[in-house]
Amino acid sequence: MGSALLWISTMALFTVSVAATVHKVGDSAGWTTLIPVDYAKWASSKQFHVGDSLLFKYNTEFHNVLQVTQEQFKSCNSSSPVASYNSGADSIVLKRPGTFYYLCGFPGHCQVGQKVEVKVTAGSSSALIGPASGPGPSPSPSPMGPSGSAPAPSAASTISFFFSVICVPVVTLLYCVCV
């Protein structure tokens, strides 16, 4: 009986680990002004869910990532960001539903379009991960922000759906019937 519960728990944890999607901001171009990227169009083509991550890849000599308020986003005001990142490979976990705003704080970059608005929904990932306190790490008192990890496999959502909707309930039902 104990080993069956352990197996079910392991499958549930596996489901949580593959449920999140990593979205590389700007896709192959990344976070840049050298290649014209329509970040609004990029964001509108994606679905962002609680538990997903934004991966900002960029050259630290020319760019950074600042999370700002809606008002700061509209006016390209980078003077007092909510959070600041500058590792060149920043992974920001989307911890709650809402709209979040990011821009490059280098002079003139936001004005030429290096900014992105991300609308996060409480999708299937949030039911598995649970509620959280914010869109990412707490603001850093220094300009250094946390760096990220490699993107997750692109089939993560399909695998998560398969395990959470089919495998886990079937195994749980079989366990209940057999015991």
mmCIF file of C-alpha atoms in Angstrom:
data_model
loop_
_atom_site.group_PDB
_atom_site.id
_atom_site.type_symbol
_atom_site.label_atom_id
_atom_site.label_comp_id
_atom_site.label_asym_id
_atom_site.label_seq_id
_atom_site.Cartn_x
_atom_site.Cartn_y
_atom_site.Cartn_z
ATOM 1 C CA MET A 1 0.000 0.000 0.000
ATOM 2 C CA GLY A 2 2.807 2.433 0.911
ATOM 3 C CA SER A 3 4.649 1.873 -2.370
ATOM 4 C CA ALA A 4 1.494 2.585 -4.390
ATOM 5 C CA LEU A 5 0.976 5.876 -2.560
ATOM 6 C CA LEU A 6 4.631 6.729 -3.107
ATOM 7 C CA TRP A 7 4.247 6.024 -6.835
ATOM 8 C CA ILE A 8 1.103 8.179 -7.071
ATOM 9 C CA SER A 9 2.864 11.002 -5.208
ATOM 10 C CA THR A 10 5.866 10.727 -7.526
ATOM 11 C CA MET A 11 3.625 10.941 -10.598
ATOM 12 C CA ALA A 12 1.874 13.996 -9.165
ATOM 13 C CA LEU A 13 5.231 15.703 -8.557
ATOM 14 C CA PHE A 14 6.373 14.801 -12.083
ATOM 15 C CA THR A 15 3.208 16.425 -13.420
ATOM 16 C CA VAL A 16 4.001 19.631 -11.550
ATOM 17 C CA SER A 17 7.589 19.671 -12.806
ATOM 18 C CA VAL A 18 6.624 19.467 -16.481
ATOM 19 C CA ALA A 19 3.512 21.642 -16.331
ATOM 20 C CA ALA A 20 5.292 24.977 -16.638
ATOM 21 C CA THR A 21 6.410 26.454 -19.945
ATOM 22 C CA VAL A 22 9.495 28.602 -20.469
ATOM 23 C CA HIS A 23 8.821 31.460 -22.893
ATOM 24 C CA LYS A 24 12.000 32.902 -24.429
ATOM 25 C CA VAL A 25 11.128 36.567 -24.866
ATOM 26 C CA GLY A 26 11.524 37.500 -28.535
ATOM 27 C CA ASP A 27 11.967 33.832 -29.491
ATOM 28 C CA SER A 28 15.206 33.324 -31.460
ATOM 29 C CA ALA A 29 15.998 37.065 -31.598
ATOM 30 C CA GLY A 30 15.900 37.373 -27.821
ATOM 31 C CA TRP A 31 15.763 40.664 -25.922
ATOM 32 C CA THR A 32 17.368 43.155 -28.314
ATOM 33 C CA THR A 33 17.100 46.295 -30.397
ATOM 34 C CA LEU A 34 19.500 45.073 -33.133
ATOM 35 C CA ILE A 35 16.857 42.872 -34.748
ATOM 36 C CA PRO A 36 13.442 44.518 -34.974
ATOM 37 C CA VAL A 37 11.148 42.507 -32.682
ATOM 38 C CA ASP A 38 7.513 43.397 -32.117
ATOM 39 C CA TYR A 39 7.322 42.335 -28.471
ATOM 40 C CA ALA A 40 3.609 43.185 -28.277
ATOM 41 C CA LYS A 41 2.934 40.833 -31.186
ATOM 42 C CA TRP A 42 5.210 38.197 -29.629
ATOM 43 C CA ALA A 43 3.328 38.354 -26.306
ATOM 44 C CA SER A 44 -0.093 38.296 -27.976
ATOM 45 C CA SER A 45 0.826 35.031 -29.715
ATOM 46 C CA LYS A 46 1.529 33.283 -26.392
ATOM 47 C CA GLN A 47 -0.519 32.062 -23.475
ATOM 48 C CA PHE A 48 1.097 32.745 -20.125
ATOM 49 C CA HIS A 49 -0.003 30.763 -17.091
ATOM 50 C CA VAL A 50 0.875 30.813 -13.425
ATOM 51 C CA GLY A 51 4.034 28.713 -13.029
ATOM 52 C CA ASP A 52 5.412 29.548 -16.482
ATOM 53 C CA SER A 53 8.684 31.454 -16.822
ATOM 54 C CA LEU A 54 9.903 34.297 -18.991
ATOM 55 C CA LEU A 55 13.471 33.857 -20.202
ATOM 56 C CA PHE A 56 15.160 37.097 -21.218
ATOM 57 C CA LYS A 57 18.378 36.421 -23.198
ATOM 58 C CA TYR A 58 20.500 39.462 -24.081
ATOM 59 C CA ASN A 59 23.939 41.065 -24.158
ATOM 60 C CA THR A 60 24.538 42.677 -20.743
ATOM 61 C CA GLU A 61 26.685 45.416 -22.249
ATOM 62 C CA PHE A 62 23.672 46.837 -24.065
ATOM 63 C CA HIS A 63 20.520 45.672 -22.268
ATOM 64 C CA ASN A 64 18.856 44.816 -18.992
ATOM 65 C CA VAL A 65 15.350 43.902 -17.847
ATOM 66 C CA LEU A 66 13.282 46.028 -15.525
ATOM 67 C CA GLN A 67 9.866 45.098 -14.210
ATOM 68 C CA VAL A 68 7.838 48.287 -13.957
ATOM 69 C CA THR A 69 4.309 49.502 -13.258
ATOM 70 C CA GLN A 70 1.746 50.063 -16.013
ATOM 71 C CA GLU A 71 2.280 53.823 -15.831
ATOM 72 C CA GLN A 72 6.059 53.460 -16.082
ATOM 73 C CA PHE A 73 5.607 51.031 -18.988
ATOM 74 C CA LYS A 74 3.427 53.478 -20.934
ATOM 75 C CA SER A 75 5.856 56.362 -20.461
ATOM 76 C CA CYS A 76 9.075 54.279 -20.662
ATOM 77 C CA ASN A 77 10.031 55.454 -17.180
ATOM 78 C CA SER A 78 12.767 53.230 -15.759
ATOM 79 C CA SER A 79 13.695 55.390 -12.761
ATOM 80 C CA SER A 80 12.206 53.210 -9.988
ATOM 81 C CA PRO A 81 11.550 49.667 -11.216
ATOM 82 C CA VAL A 82 9.644 47.035 -9.256
ATOM 83 C CA ALA A 83 12.521 44.610 -9.957
ATOM 84 C CA SER A 84 15.798 44.766 -11.864
ATOM 85 C CA TYR A 85 17.649 42.001 -13.735
ATOM 86 C CA ASN A 86 20.970 42.104 -15.591
ATOM 87 C CA SER A 87 22.437 38.601 -15.882
ATOM 88 C CA GLY A 88 21.865 38.245 -19.628
ATOM 89 C CA ALA A 89 19.815 35.085 -19.040
ATOM 90 C CA ASP A 90 17.098 36.110 -16.591
ATOM 91 C CA SER A 91 14.411 33.562 -15.808
ATOM 92 C CA ILE A 92 11.367 35.121 -14.164
ATOM 93 C CA VAL A 93 8.712 32.768 -12.788
ATOM 94 C CA LEU A 94 5.150 34.022 -13.219
ATOM 95 C CA LYS A 95 3.753 33.326 -9.766
ATOM 96 C CA ARG A 96 0.271 34.827 -9.941
ATOM 97 C CA PRO A 97 -2.348 35.943 -12.463
ATOM 98 C CA GLY A 98 -2.291 39.536 -13.670
ATOM 99 C CA THR A 99 -0.608 41.824 -16.160
ATOM 100 C CA PHE A 100 3.116 42.441 -15.776
ATOM 101 C CA TYR A 101 5.323 44.965 -17.541
ATOM 102 C CA TYR A 102 8.991 44.706 -18.517
ATOM 103 C CA LEU A 103 11.292 47.066 -20.383
ATOM 104 C CA CYS A 104 14.939 47.678 -21.129
ATOM 105 C CA GLY A 105 16.317 50.458 -18.949
ATOM 106 C CA PHE A 106 19.077 51.526 -21.353
ATOM 107 C CA PRO A 107 18.426 55.034 -22.740
ATOM 108 C CA GLY A 108 16.161 55.031 -25.804
ATOM 109 C CA HIS A 109 15.589 51.260 -25.935
ATOM 110 C CA CYS A 110 12.062 51.281 -24.505
ATOM 111 C CA GLN A 111 11.117 54.147 -26.837
ATOM 112 C CA VAL A 112 12.080 52.036 -29.878
ATOM 113 C CA GLY A 113 9.959 49.124 -28.645
ATOM 114 C CA GLN A 114 12.086 47.075 -26.260
ATOM 115 C CA LYS A 115 9.273 46.496 -23.790
ATOM 116 C CA VAL A 116 6.757 43.722 -23.255
ATOM 117 C CA GLU A 117 3.405 43.413 -21.496
ATOM 118 C CA VAL A 118 2.590 39.902 -20.270
ATOM 119 C CA LYS A 119 -0.924 38.819 -19.282
ATOM 120 C CA VAL A 120 -0.796 35.822 -16.948
ATOM 121 C CA THR A 121 -3.835 33.610 -16.427
ATOM 122 C CA ALA A 122 -4.525 31.036 -13.749
ATOM 123 C CA GLY A 123 -4.222 28.119 -16.153
ATOM 124 C CA SER A 124 -3.864 24.408 -15.498
ATOM 125 C CA SER A 125 -0.413 24.977 -14.005
ATOM 126 C CA SER A 126 -1.835 27.048 -11.139
ATOM 127 C CA ALA A 127 -4.073 24.223 -9.963
ATOM 128 C CA LEU A 128 -1.018 22.004 -9.659
ATOM 129 C CA ILE A 129 1.388 24.561 -8.266
ATOM 130 C CA GLY A 130 -0.984 26.526 -6.017
ATOM 131 C CA PRO A 131 -1.246 30.204 -5.152
ATOM 132 C CA ALA A 132 1.816 32.403 -4.937
ATOM 133 C CA SER A 133 2.692 35.859 -3.756
ATOM 134 C CA GLY A 134 3.938 37.625 -6.897
ATOM 135 C CA PRO A 135 5.031 37.541 -10.512
ATOM 136 C CA GLY A 136 8.664 36.784 -9.844
ATOM 137 C CA PRO A 137 11.423 37.187 -7.361
ATOM 138 C CA SER A 138 11.240 40.044 -4.874
ATOM 139 C CA PRO A 139 12.838 43.249 -6.048
ATOM 140 C CA SER A 140 16.563 43.183 -5.505
ATOM 141 C CA PRO A 141 18.096 46.064 -3.571
ATOM 142 C CA SER A 142 21.051 45.891 -5.932
ATOM 143 C CA PRO A 143 20.866 46.019 -9.724
ATOM 144 C CA MET A 144 21.777 42.330 -9.847
ATOM 145 C CA GLY A 145 18.837 40.013 -10.424
ATOM 146 C CA PRO A 146 18.526 36.256 -10.304
ATOM 147 C CA SER A 147 19.620 34.323 -13.334
ATOM 148 C CA GLY A 148 17.740 31.484 -14.921
ATOM 149 C CA SER A 149 18.068 27.988 -16.126
ATOM 150 C CA ALA A 150 17.692 26.298 -19.488
ATOM 151 C CA PRO A 151 14.242 26.231 -21.118
ATOM 152 C CA ALA A 152 11.921 23.328 -20.492
ATOM 153 C CA PRO A 153 10.998 20.917 -23.292
ATOM 154 C CA SER A 154 8.391 22.258 -25.708
ATOM 155 C CA ALA A 155 6.137 19.232 -25.208
ATOM 156 C CA ALA A 156 5.786 19.958 -21.493
ATOM 157 C CA SER A 157 2.164 21.063 -21.703
ATOM 158 C CA THR A 158 1.136 17.924 -23.594
ATOM 159 C CA ILE A 159 2.938 15.657 -21.139
ATOM 160 C CA SER A 160 1.428 17.531 -18.203
ATOM 161 C CA PHE A 161 -2.052 17.178 -19.667
ATOM 162 C CA PHE A 162 -1.555 13.465 -20.263
ATOM 163 C CA PHE A 163 -0.361 12.762 -16.718
ATOM 164 C CA SER A 164 -2.737 15.085 -14.874
ATOM 165 C CA VAL A 165 -5.887 14.236 -16.832
ATOM 166 C CA ILE A 166 -5.342 10.581 -17.717
ATOM 167 C CA CYS A 167 -2.586 8.779 -15.821
ATOM 168 C CA VAL A 168 -2.930 10.095 -12.276
ATOM 169 C CA PRO A 169 -6.745 9.652 -12.054
ATOM 170 C CA VAL A 170 -6.605 6.184 -13.665
ATOM 171 C CA VAL A 171 -3.846 5.001 -11.347
ATOM 172 C CA THR A 172 -5.664 6.446 -8.337
ATOM 173 C CA LEU A 173 -8.899 4.705 -9.358
ATOM 174 C CA LEU A 174 -7.104 1.394 -9.908
ATOM 175 C CA TYR A 175 -5.435 1.706 -6.556
ATOM 176 C CA CYS A 176 -8.763 2.385 -4.797
ATOM 177 C CA VAL A 177 -10.470 -0.552 -6.555
ATOM 178 C CA CYS A 178 -7.635 -2.999 -5.883
ATOM 179 C CA VAL A 179 -7.070 -2.146 -2.231
#
